[in-house]
Coordinates of C-alpha atoms and ligand atoms in Angstrom, one line a residue:
M1 CA -10.3 -28.9 1.0
S2 CA -9.0 -28.5 -2.5
G3 CA -11.3 -27.0 -5.1
T4 CA -10.6 -27.0 -8.8
P5 CA -10.2 -23.4 -10.1
A6 CA -13.1 -22.4 -12.3
V7 CA -12.5 -21.5 -15.9
A8 CA -12.9 -17.8 -15.9
E9 CA -13.8 -15.2 -18.4
R10 CA -11.4 -12.6 -19.9
V11 CA -11.9 -9.0 -19.0
E12 CA -12.0 -6.6 -22.0
G13 CA -10.9 -3.5 -20.1
L14 CA -11.1 0.1 -21.3
N15 CA -9.9 3.4 -19.8
V16 CA -12.6 5.3 -17.9
I17 CA -12.3 9.0 -18.8
G18 CA -15.1 11.4 -18.0
G19 CA -17.4 8.5 -17.4
E20 CA -16.8 7.1 -20.9
R21 CA -15.1 3.8 -21.8
R22 CA -12.3 4.5 -24.2
P23 CA -9.5 2.6 -25.8
S24 CA -6.0 4.2 -26.0
R25 CA -5.8 6.7 -28.8
S26 CA -3.0 4.6 -30.4
G27 CA -5.2 1.5 -30.1
A28 CA -2.4 -0.3 -28.4
T29 CA -3.2 -2.9 -25.7
F30 CA -1.5 -5.1 -23.2
E31 CA -2.5 -8.2 -21.3
S32 CA -2.7 -9.1 -17.7
R33 CA -2.0 -12.8 -16.9
N34 CA -2.5 -15.2 -14.1
P35 CA 0.8 -15.7 -12.3
A36 CA -0.3 -19.2 -11.3
H37 CA -1.0 -20.2 -14.9
A38 CA 1.0 -17.8 -17.1
A39 CA -0.7 -18.9 -20.3
E40 CA -4.1 -17.7 -18.9
V41 CA -4.9 -14.1 -20.0
V42 CA -7.0 -12.4 -17.3
G43 CA -7.7 -9.3 -19.3
V44 CA -6.7 -7.0 -22.2
F45 CA -6.3 -3.3 -21.5
P46 CA -5.4 -0.1 -23.3
R47 CA -1.8 0.7 -23.4
S48 CA -2.2 4.4 -22.7
A49 CA 0.3 7.2 -23.4
A50 CA 0.6 11.0 -22.8
E51 CA -2.4 11.8 -25.0
D52 CA -4.7 9.5 -23.1
V53 CA -3.4 11.0 -19.8
D54 CA -4.1 14.4 -21.1
D55 CA -7.7 13.4 -21.8
A56 CA -8.0 12.0 -18.3
V57 CA -6.6 15.1 -16.6
R58 CA -9.0 17.4 -18.6
A59 CA -12.0 15.2 -17.7
A60 CA -10.9 15.3 -14.0
A61 CA -10.4 19.1 -14.1
A62 CA -13.9 19.5 -15.5
A63 CA -15.5 17.3 -12.9
Y64 CA -13.5 18.9 -10.1
A65 CA -15.2 22.2 -10.6
Q66 CA -18.5 20.7 -9.4
W67 CA -17.3 17.9 -7.1
R68 CA -15.4 20.3 -4.8
L69 CA -18.7 22.1 -4.1
V70 CA -20.6 18.9 -3.1
P71 CA -21.0 18.9 0.7
W72 CA -18.6 16.6 2.5
P73 CA -21.4 14.4 4.0
A74 CA -22.9 13.9 0.6
R75 CA -19.5 12.9 -0.8
G76 CA -19.2 10.5 2.2
E77 CA -22.5 8.9 1.3
I78 CA -21.2 7.9 -2.1
I79 CA -18.0 6.5 -0.6
L80 CA -20.1 4.5 1.9
R81 CA -22.2 3.1 -1.0
A82 CA -19.0 2.1 -2.8
A83 CA -17.8 0.3 0.3
Q84 CA -21.1 -1.6 0.5
I85 CA -20.9 -2.6 -3.2
L86 CA -17.4 -3.9 -2.6
E87 CA -18.8 -5.8 0.4
R88 CA -21.6 -7.3 -1.7
D89 CA -19.1 -8.3 -4.4
K90 CA -16.3 -9.3 -2.0
E91 CA -16.2 -13.0 -3.2
P92 CA -16.0 -12.4 -7.0
I93 CA -13.6 -9.5 -6.5
A94 CA -11.4 -11.8 -4.3
R95 CA -11.5 -14.6 -6.9
L96 CA -10.5 -12.1 -9.6
M97 CA -7.7 -10.8 -7.5
T98 CA -6.3 -14.3 -6.9
R99 CA -6.4 -15.0 -10.6
E100 CA -4.8 -11.7 -11.5
M101 CA -2.3 -11.2 -8.7
G102 CA -1.9 -14.6 -7.2
K103 CA -2.4 -14.1 -3.5
V104 CA -4.3 -16.9 -1.9
L105 CA -8.1 -16.6 -1.7
T106 CA -8.2 -15.9 2.1
E107 CA -5.7 -13.0 1.6
A108 CA -7.6 -11.7 -1.4
R109 CA -10.7 -11.6 0.7
G110 CA -8.7 -9.7 3.3
D111 CA -7.4 -7.2 0.7
T112 CA -10.9 -6.5 -0.4
Q113 CA -12.0 -6.2 3.2
E114 CA -9.3 -3.6 3.8
A115 CA -10.9 -1.5 1.0
I116 CA -14.3 -2.0 2.5
D117 CA -13.0 -0.9 5.9
M118 CA -11.3 2.1 4.4
G119 CA -14.4 3.2 2.6
K120 CA -16.6 2.9 5.7
F121 CA -14.0 4.7 7.8
I122 CA -13.3 7.6 5.4
A123 CA -17.0 8.0 4.6
G124 CA -17.4 9.0 8.3
E125 CA -14.9 11.9 7.7
G126 CA -17.7 13.5 5.7
R127 CA -19.3 14.4 9.0
R128 CA -16.0 15.1 10.8
A129 CA -13.1 16.4 8.8
F130 CA -12.4 18.7 11.7
G131 CA -10.9 22.1 11.5
E132 CA -10.0 24.3 14.4
T133 CA -11.5 27.4 15.9
V134 CA -9.0 29.4 18.0
P135 CA -9.4 32.7 19.9
S136 CA -8.5 35.8 18.0
E137 CA -6.2 38.4 19.7
L138 CA -8.8 41.0 18.7
R139 CA -12.3 41.6 19.8
D140 CA -15.3 40.6 17.7
K141 CA -13.2 38.5 15.5
W142 CA -13.1 34.7 14.8
A143 CA -10.2 32.6 13.6
M144 CA -10.6 29.1 12.2
T145 CA -9.4 26.6 9.7
M146 CA -11.0 24.3 7.1
R147 CA -9.7 21.7 4.7
Q148 CA -9.6 22.4 1.0
P149 CA -9.1 20.0 -1.9
L150 CA -5.9 20.3 -4.0
G151 CA -7.5 19.8 -7.5
V152 CA -6.6 17.0 -9.8
V153 CA -4.5 14.4 -8.0
A154 CA -2.8 11.3 -9.3
C155 CA -2.9 7.9 -7.6
I156 CA -0.3 5.5 -8.9
T157 CA -0.7 2.1 -7.2
P158 CA 1.3 -1.2 -7.0
W159 CA 0.1 -4.7 -7.8
N160 CA 0.6 -6.3 -4.4
F161 CA -2.6 -4.9 -2.8
P162 CA -4.6 -4.3 -6.0
V163 CA -7.8 -3.1 -4.3
A164 CA -6.7 -2.1 -0.8
I165 CA -4.0 0.4 -1.8
P166 CA -6.2 2.1 -4.4
S167 CA -8.8 2.5 -1.6
W168 CA -6.2 4.0 0.7
K169 CA -5.6 6.7 -1.9
I170 CA -8.8 7.2 -3.8
F171 CA -11.3 7.2 -1.0
P172 CA -9.6 10.0 1.0
A173 CA -8.7 11.9 -2.2
I174 CA -12.3 12.2 -3.3
M175 CA -13.6 12.6 0.3
A176 CA -11.5 15.8 0.4
G177 CA -13.1 17.0 -2.8
N178 CA -10.3 16.2 -5.3
A179 CA -10.7 14.6 -8.7
V180 CA -8.5 11.7 -9.5
V181 CA -6.4 10.2 -12.3
F182 CA -5.8 6.7 -11.4
K183 CA -2.9 4.7 -12.9
P184 CA -2.8 1.2 -11.5
A185 CA 0.1 -1.2 -11.9
E186 CA 0.1 -3.0 -15.2
D187 CA 0.1 -6.4 -13.5
T188 CA -3.4 -5.8 -11.9
P189 CA -5.6 -3.7 -14.1
A190 CA -8.7 -5.9 -13.8
C191 CA -8.8 -5.4 -10.0
A192 CA -8.3 -1.7 -10.4
L193 CA -11.2 -1.5 -12.9
R194 CA -13.4 -3.4 -10.6
F195 CA -12.7 -0.8 -7.9
V196 CA -13.6 2.1 -10.2
E197 CA -16.8 0.3 -11.2
A198 CA -17.9 0.1 -7.6
L199 CA -17.5 3.9 -7.4
E200 CA -19.5 4.4 -10.6
E201 CA -22.3 2.1 -9.4
A202 CA -22.3 4.1 -6.1
G203 CA -23.2 7.2 -8.1
L204 CA -19.9 9.0 -8.3
P205 CA -20.3 11.8 -10.9
A206 CA -18.5 11.1 -14.2
G207 CA -14.9 12.4 -14.3
V208 CA -14.3 12.5 -10.6
V209 CA -12.2 9.3 -10.8
N210 CA -10.6 8.5 -14.2
I211 CA -8.6 5.4 -14.9
V212 CA -5.8 5.1 -17.4
F213 CA -4.1 1.8 -17.9
G214 CA -0.6 1.4 -19.2
Y215 CA 3.1 1.1 -18.4
G216 CA 5.1 3.2 -16.0
E217 CA 7.5 4.7 -18.5
E218 CA 4.7 5.7 -21.0
C219 CA 1.6 6.3 -18.9
G220 CA 2.8 6.8 -15.4
E221 CA 5.5 9.2 -16.5
A222 CA 2.9 11.3 -18.4
V223 CA 0.7 11.4 -15.3
L224 CA 3.6 12.6 -13.2
R225 CA 4.7 15.3 -15.6
H226 CA 1.2 16.6 -16.5
P227 CA 1.0 20.3 -15.4
G228 CA -2.7 19.8 -14.5
V229 CA -1.9 17.2 -11.8
R230 CA -1.4 18.9 -8.4
A231 CA -0.2 16.0 -6.4
V232 CA 1.0 12.4 -6.9
S233 CA 0.4 9.7 -4.4
F234 CA 2.7 6.8 -5.2
T235 CA 3.4 3.4 -3.7
G236 CA 6.2 1.3 -5.2
S237 CA 10.0 1.0 -5.2
V238 CA 12.6 3.4 -3.8
E239 CA 14.1 4.0 -7.3
V240 CA 10.8 5.0 -8.9
G241 CA 9.8 6.9 -5.7
R242 CA 12.9 9.0 -5.9
H243 CA 12.2 9.8 -9.5
V244 CA 8.6 10.7 -8.6
A245 CA 9.9 13.1 -5.9
E246 CA 12.4 14.6 -8.3
V247 CA 9.9 15.3 -11.0
C248 CA 7.3 16.6 -8.6
G249 CA 9.9 18.7 -6.7
A250 CA 10.9 20.5 -9.9
M251 CA 7.3 21.2 -10.7
L252 CA 6.4 22.2 -7.1
K253 CA 3.8 19.4 -6.9
R254 CA 3.1 17.5 -3.7
S255 CA 4.3 13.9 -3.8
S256 CA 3.5 11.3 -1.1
L257 CA 5.6 8.2 -1.3
E258 CA 5.3 4.8 0.3
L259 CA 8.4 2.8 -0.7
G260 CA 8.7 -0.5 1.1
G261 CA 10.7 -1.8 3.9
K262 CA 13.1 -4.3 5.3
N263 CA 11.1 -5.0 8.4
A264 CA 12.4 -6.8 11.4
I265 CA 10.8 -9.1 13.9
V266 CA 13.0 -9.1 17.1
V267 CA 12.7 -12.3 19.1
L268 CA 14.3 -12.0 22.6
D269 CA 15.4 -14.8 24.9
D270 CA 12.3 -14.3 27.1
A271 CA 9.8 -14.5 24.2
D272 CA 7.1 -17.1 23.7
V273 CA 9.0 -18.8 20.9
E274 CA 6.0 -20.7 19.5
L275 CA 4.1 -17.5 19.2
A276 CA 7.1 -15.8 17.5
V277 CA 7.4 -18.7 15.0
D278 CA 3.7 -18.3 14.2
G279 CA 4.3 -14.6 13.6
A280 CA 7.4 -15.1 11.5
L281 CA 5.7 -17.7 9.4
W282 CA 2.8 -15.4 8.6
G283 CA 4.9 -12.2 8.4
A284 CA 7.6 -13.6 6.1
F285 CA 5.6 -15.9 3.8
G286 CA 2.1 -14.4 3.7
T287 CA 1.4 -12.9 0.3
S288 CA 4.6 -14.8 -0.7
G289 CA 6.5 -12.1 1.0
Q290 CA 5.2 -9.5 -1.5
R291 CA 4.3 -6.9 1.1
C292 CA 6.0 -3.7 2.0
T293 CA 5.5 -4.8 5.5
A294 CA 6.8 -8.4 5.1
S295 CA 8.9 -9.7 8.0
S296 CA 12.0 -10.0 5.8
R297 CA 14.5 -10.0 8.8
L298 CA 14.3 -12.0 12.0
V299 CA 16.6 -10.7 14.6
V300 CA 16.8 -13.5 17.2
Q301 CA 18.7 -13.5 20.5
R302 CA 21.3 -16.2 21.0
G303 CA 19.5 -18.2 23.7
V304 CA 16.6 -19.1 21.4
V305 CA 18.0 -18.8 17.9
A306 CA 18.7 -22.5 17.4
G307 CA 15.2 -23.7 18.5
F308 CA 13.5 -20.8 16.7
T309 CA 15.4 -21.5 13.4
A310 CA 14.7 -25.3 13.5
H311 CA 11.0 -24.8 14.3
L312 CA 10.5 -22.1 11.7
A313 CA 12.2 -24.2 9.0
E314 CA 10.1 -27.2 9.8
R315 CA 6.8 -25.2 9.7
A316 CA 7.8 -23.3 6.5
A317 CA 8.8 -26.6 4.8
S318 CA 5.2 -27.8 5.2
L319 CA 3.6 -24.7 3.7
R320 CA 1.7 -25.7 0.6
V321 CA 2.7 -23.7 -2.5
G322 CA 0.3 -23.5 -5.4
D323 CA -2.6 -21.8 -7.1
G324 CA -4.2 -19.5 -4.5
L325 CA -7.7 -20.5 -5.7
R326 CA -7.2 -23.8 -4.1
E327 CA -8.4 -23.4 -0.5
D328 CA -5.6 -25.6 0.9
V329 CA -2.8 -23.5 -0.6
Q330 CA -0.9 -21.2 1.7
V331 CA 1.7 -19.6 -0.5
G332 CA 0.7 -18.4 -4.0
P333 CA 2.9 -17.5 -6.9
I334 CA 5.3 -14.5 -7.5
I335 CA 3.6 -11.8 -9.6
N336 CA 5.6 -12.3 -12.8
E337 CA 8.7 -13.9 -14.3
K338 CA 10.9 -10.8 -13.8
Q339 CA 10.2 -10.7 -10.1
L340 CA 10.7 -14.5 -9.8
R341 CA 14.2 -14.0 -11.3
R342 CA 14.9 -11.2 -8.9
V343 CA 13.8 -13.3 -5.9
H344 CA 16.1 -16.1 -7.0
G345 CA 18.9 -13.7 -7.8
Y346 CA 18.8 -12.7 -4.1
T347 CA 19.2 -16.4 -3.1
E348 CA 22.3 -16.5 -5.2
V349 CA 23.5 -13.3 -3.6
G350 CA 22.9 -14.7 -0.1
V351 CA 24.8 -17.9 -0.9
G352 CA 27.6 -15.9 -2.4
E353 CA 27.8 -13.8 0.7
G354 CA 28.2 -16.8 2.9
A355 CA 24.7 -16.9 4.5
R356 CA 23.5 -20.4 5.4
L357 CA 20.6 -21.5 3.3
V358 CA 18.3 -23.2 5.8
L359 CA 15.4 -23.9 3.5
G360 CA 14.1 -23.4 0.0
G361 CA 16.2 -21.3 -2.4
E362 CA 14.6 -22.6 -5.5
V363 CA 12.0 -22.1 -8.1
A364 CA 9.1 -24.6 -7.6
R365 CA 8.4 -26.5 -10.8
D366 CA 6.8 -29.7 -9.8
G367 CA 3.5 -30.7 -11.6
E368 CA 1.1 -27.8 -12.2
L369 CA 3.6 -25.4 -10.6
A370 CA 5.6 -25.4 -13.8
E371 CA 2.7 -23.4 -15.4
G372 CA 3.3 -20.4 -13.1
W373 CA 5.9 -18.4 -11.2
F374 CA 6.4 -20.1 -7.9
Y375 CA 9.2 -19.9 -5.4
R376 CA 9.8 -22.1 -2.4
P377 CA 9.7 -20.4 1.0
T378 CA 13.3 -19.5 1.7
I379 CA 15.2 -19.0 5.0
F380 CA 18.8 -17.9 5.5
G381 CA 20.4 -18.4 8.8
D382 CA 23.6 -17.0 10.4
V383 CA 23.1 -13.8 8.5
R384 CA 25.2 -10.7 9.3
A385 CA 23.7 -7.2 9.2
S386 CA 26.0 -6.0 6.5
M387 CA 25.0 -8.6 4.0
R388 CA 22.9 -7.5 1.0
V389 CA 20.2 -10.0 1.8
A390 CA 19.8 -8.3 5.2
Q391 CA 19.7 -4.8 3.7
E392 CA 17.8 -4.9 0.4
E393 CA 14.1 -5.4 -0.1
I394 CA 13.6 -8.8 -1.9
F395 CA 9.8 -8.7 -2.1
G396 CA 9.5 -12.5 -2.2
P397 CA 9.2 -15.4 0.2
T398 CA 12.7 -15.0 1.6
T399 CA 13.6 -14.1 5.2
V400 CA 16.9 -13.9 6.9
I401 CA 17.8 -14.8 10.5
L402 CA 20.3 -12.5 12.3
P403 CA 21.6 -13.9 15.6
V404 CA 22.2 -11.2 18.3
E405 CA 23.6 -11.3 21.8
S406 CA 21.6 -8.6 23.7
V407 CA 18.6 -6.4 23.6
D408 CA 20.9 -3.5 22.8
E409 CA 22.3 -5.3 19.9
A410 CA 18.9 -6.5 18.7
L411 CA 17.6 -2.9 18.6
A412 CA 20.7 -1.7 16.8
V413 CA 20.5 -4.4 14.2
A414 CA 16.8 -3.9 13.7
N415 CA 17.4 -0.2 13.2
G416 CA 20.4 -0.7 11.0
T417 CA 18.8 -0.4 7.6
R418 CA 17.8 2.5 5.3
Y419 CA 14.1 1.6 5.6
G420 CA 11.7 2.2 8.4
L421 CA 8.2 1.0 7.7
S422 CA 7.2 -1.7 10.3
A423 CA 9.0 -3.5 13.1
S424 CA 8.1 -5.9 15.8
V425 CA 9.3 -7.3 19.1
Y426 CA 8.5 -10.6 20.8
T427 CA 9.1 -10.4 24.6
R428 CA 7.3 -11.2 27.8
D429 CA 9.0 -8.3 29.6
V430 CA 6.8 -5.2 29.6
R431 CA 9.8 -2.9 30.2
T432 CA 11.7 -4.3 27.2
A433 CA 8.5 -4.1 25.1
F434 CA 8.0 -0.4 25.8
R435 CA 11.7 0.3 25.4
A436 CA 11.5 -1.4 21.9
V437 CA 8.3 0.5 21.0
N438 CA 10.1 3.7 21.8
E439 CA 13.4 2.9 20.1
L440 CA 12.5 0.9 17.0
E441 CA 12.9 3.2 14.0
A442 CA 9.7 2.6 12.1
G443 CA 6.4 4.1 11.3
I444 CA 4.5 1.1 12.7
V445 CA 5.6 -1.1 15.7
Y446 CA 4.0 -4.3 16.9
V447 CA 4.4 -6.1 20.2
N448 CA 4.1 -9.9 20.1
A449 CA 2.7 -9.8 16.5
P450 CA 4.4 -9.8 13.1
T451 CA 5.2 -6.8 11.0
I452 CA 2.2 -7.3 8.7
G453 CA -1.4 -6.6 9.2
A454 CA -1.9 -2.9 9.8
E455 CA -5.5 -1.8 10.4
I456 CA -6.9 1.1 8.4
Q457 CA -8.0 3.3 11.4
L458 CA -4.4 4.1 12.2
P459 CA -1.9 6.0 9.9
F460 CA 0.2 3.8 7.7
G461 CA 3.7 4.8 6.5
G462 CA 7.3 4.9 7.4
I463 CA 10.5 6.8 8.0
K464 CA 13.9 7.0 6.4
N465 CA 13.8 5.7 2.8
T466 CA 10.3 4.2 3.2
G467 CA 8.7 7.5 2.4
N468 CA 8.8 11.3 2.5
G469 CA 6.8 12.0 5.6
H470 CA 3.3 11.3 4.6
R471 CA 0.8 8.8 6.0
E472 CA -2.0 6.8 4.4
A473 CA -5.1 5.5 6.1
G474 CA -6.3 6.8 9.5
H475 CA -7.9 10.2 9.6
Q476 CA -4.4 11.4 8.7
A477 CA -5.2 10.2 5.1
L478 CA -6.9 13.5 4.5
D479 CA -3.7 15.4 5.1
E480 CA -2.3 13.8 1.9
F481 CA -5.1 15.2 -0.2
S482 CA -6.0 18.6 1.3
E483 CA -4.6 22.0 2.1
W484 CA -5.5 24.1 5.1
K485 CA -7.3 27.4 4.7
S486 CA -7.2 29.8 7.6
I487 CA -10.2 32.1 7.9
Y488 CA -10.6 35.3 9.9
V489 CA -14.0 36.9 10.3
D490 CA -14.0 40.4 11.7
Y491 CA -17.5 41.5 12.9
S492 CA -16.4 44.5 14.8
G493 CA -17.3 46.9 12.0
R494 CA -14.0 48.7 12.2
L495 CA -10.5 48.2 11.0
Q496 CA -8.6 46.2 13.5
R497 CA -4.9 45.7 12.9
A498 CA -3.4 42.4 14.0
Q499 CA -0.3 42.6 16.2
I500 CA -0.9 46.4 16.5
D501 CA -4.3 47.2 17.8
V502 CA -4.1 44.7 20.6
E503 CA -5.2 45.7 24.1
M504 CA -4.8 43.9 27.4
Ligands
UN1_1 C1 1.8 -3.1 1.5 O1 2.4 -4.2 1.6 O2 2.1 -2.3 0.7 O3 -0.1 -4.1 7.0 C2 0.6 -2.9 2.3 C3 -0.2 -4.8 6.0 C4 -1.4 -4.6 5.1 C5 -1.0 -3.6 4.0 C6 0.3 -3.9 3.4 N1 -2.5 -4.2 5.8 O4 0.5 -5.8 5.9

């Protein structure tokens, strides 16, 4: 079924600071555009700088003083209402997301659903948020812990999951009693504003979540360096992540980083090859490969590599590329021209390195596609682990096939990158499956499923250069945004000295 995309209105976005709609102090603006039809402006937003960030941090600090005292269950109720509002508006939000970010409508609905799930899940923490009670070594004394908020925290989010990733950060941040300065990617401001509007409608007090739009160098940088910001949660590239960590390190702020991957699907000789092809197709080309979790490496054992490659290429060649608002489209555009050039640049790198181009490798320009930033699903075969296309994150619809001889080699190749977000193994042998689960160096491991598609009730994050030890989602999401307080209550009525007045 192929529907004609509706002509859609333009969003006139403003910063939300202390509950007020404000332009940038300089009056400067920027546009967000539809990557499927680059001439179409989705919205106009303030191009904020340090002075706007300062306003937002002050508003957040003022709101924090009261918000931290609101009982956890009451905070959870507001988050639950926000999730219900996102659920009510799922379809218009998904359509806006497809227009602004490009992912196909089914996936935009999934992105929105992920935020709904996250809201419902985290709202429940309002009545859990467990601490511990442990025995004291002294009589008539209790020892216990409770979570405390950090203060004003910053959430800096990418464009690839324009509603889901803000929800991973902002819901737990406010659940724990923090106030937020939210700086979304400049490619997806309209989606970010829609998320904040759901929180406003849910009854979140003014100033608890403030949004400042703008560019990384001007606005993001000011958020990072503001002395009033206690922690920065960032999802994006390794280069920017390293910079975030350096600035935060020097200022003794907490930073939590989620920085992408070079995720491998391992397909062993005993695998269900059809199932593995289905998984690779979805993992590599879903969201046009623009996921941190994308299956950008396929490590395939020699006995099945020829059949796997041929079948994958045949299936990928039939994927329909186009405007994601059309229900029959499976691969949407690349987010912008710069990324499109980068993706194609990697095709040139791969060809230059001697990898065999099995499919694609070109910008898609036929007909209406010339209006946007489209790239053909691209597969390289006979790739060696040392090649750049096998090591660097491309963030596009490009995957590489690395033939291997044995299970040992497969695991070594899969582990042989500086990233460690998600990994997968296809095998029918339960012993090999568990061995791979144990040995794959990744924060997330799948058996007989691709590397994408994490659910929000488990922690999300990776090892090595993928991050700095934090996890999003799951109940662990609260760890990112809270400190532990240890509490001792002595009701003995006398001075008792720990480690000294102990009796057997
Ligand atoms: C990302 O690409 O940054 O597991 C997030 C997945 C999605 C989230 C991806 N649930 O693929």
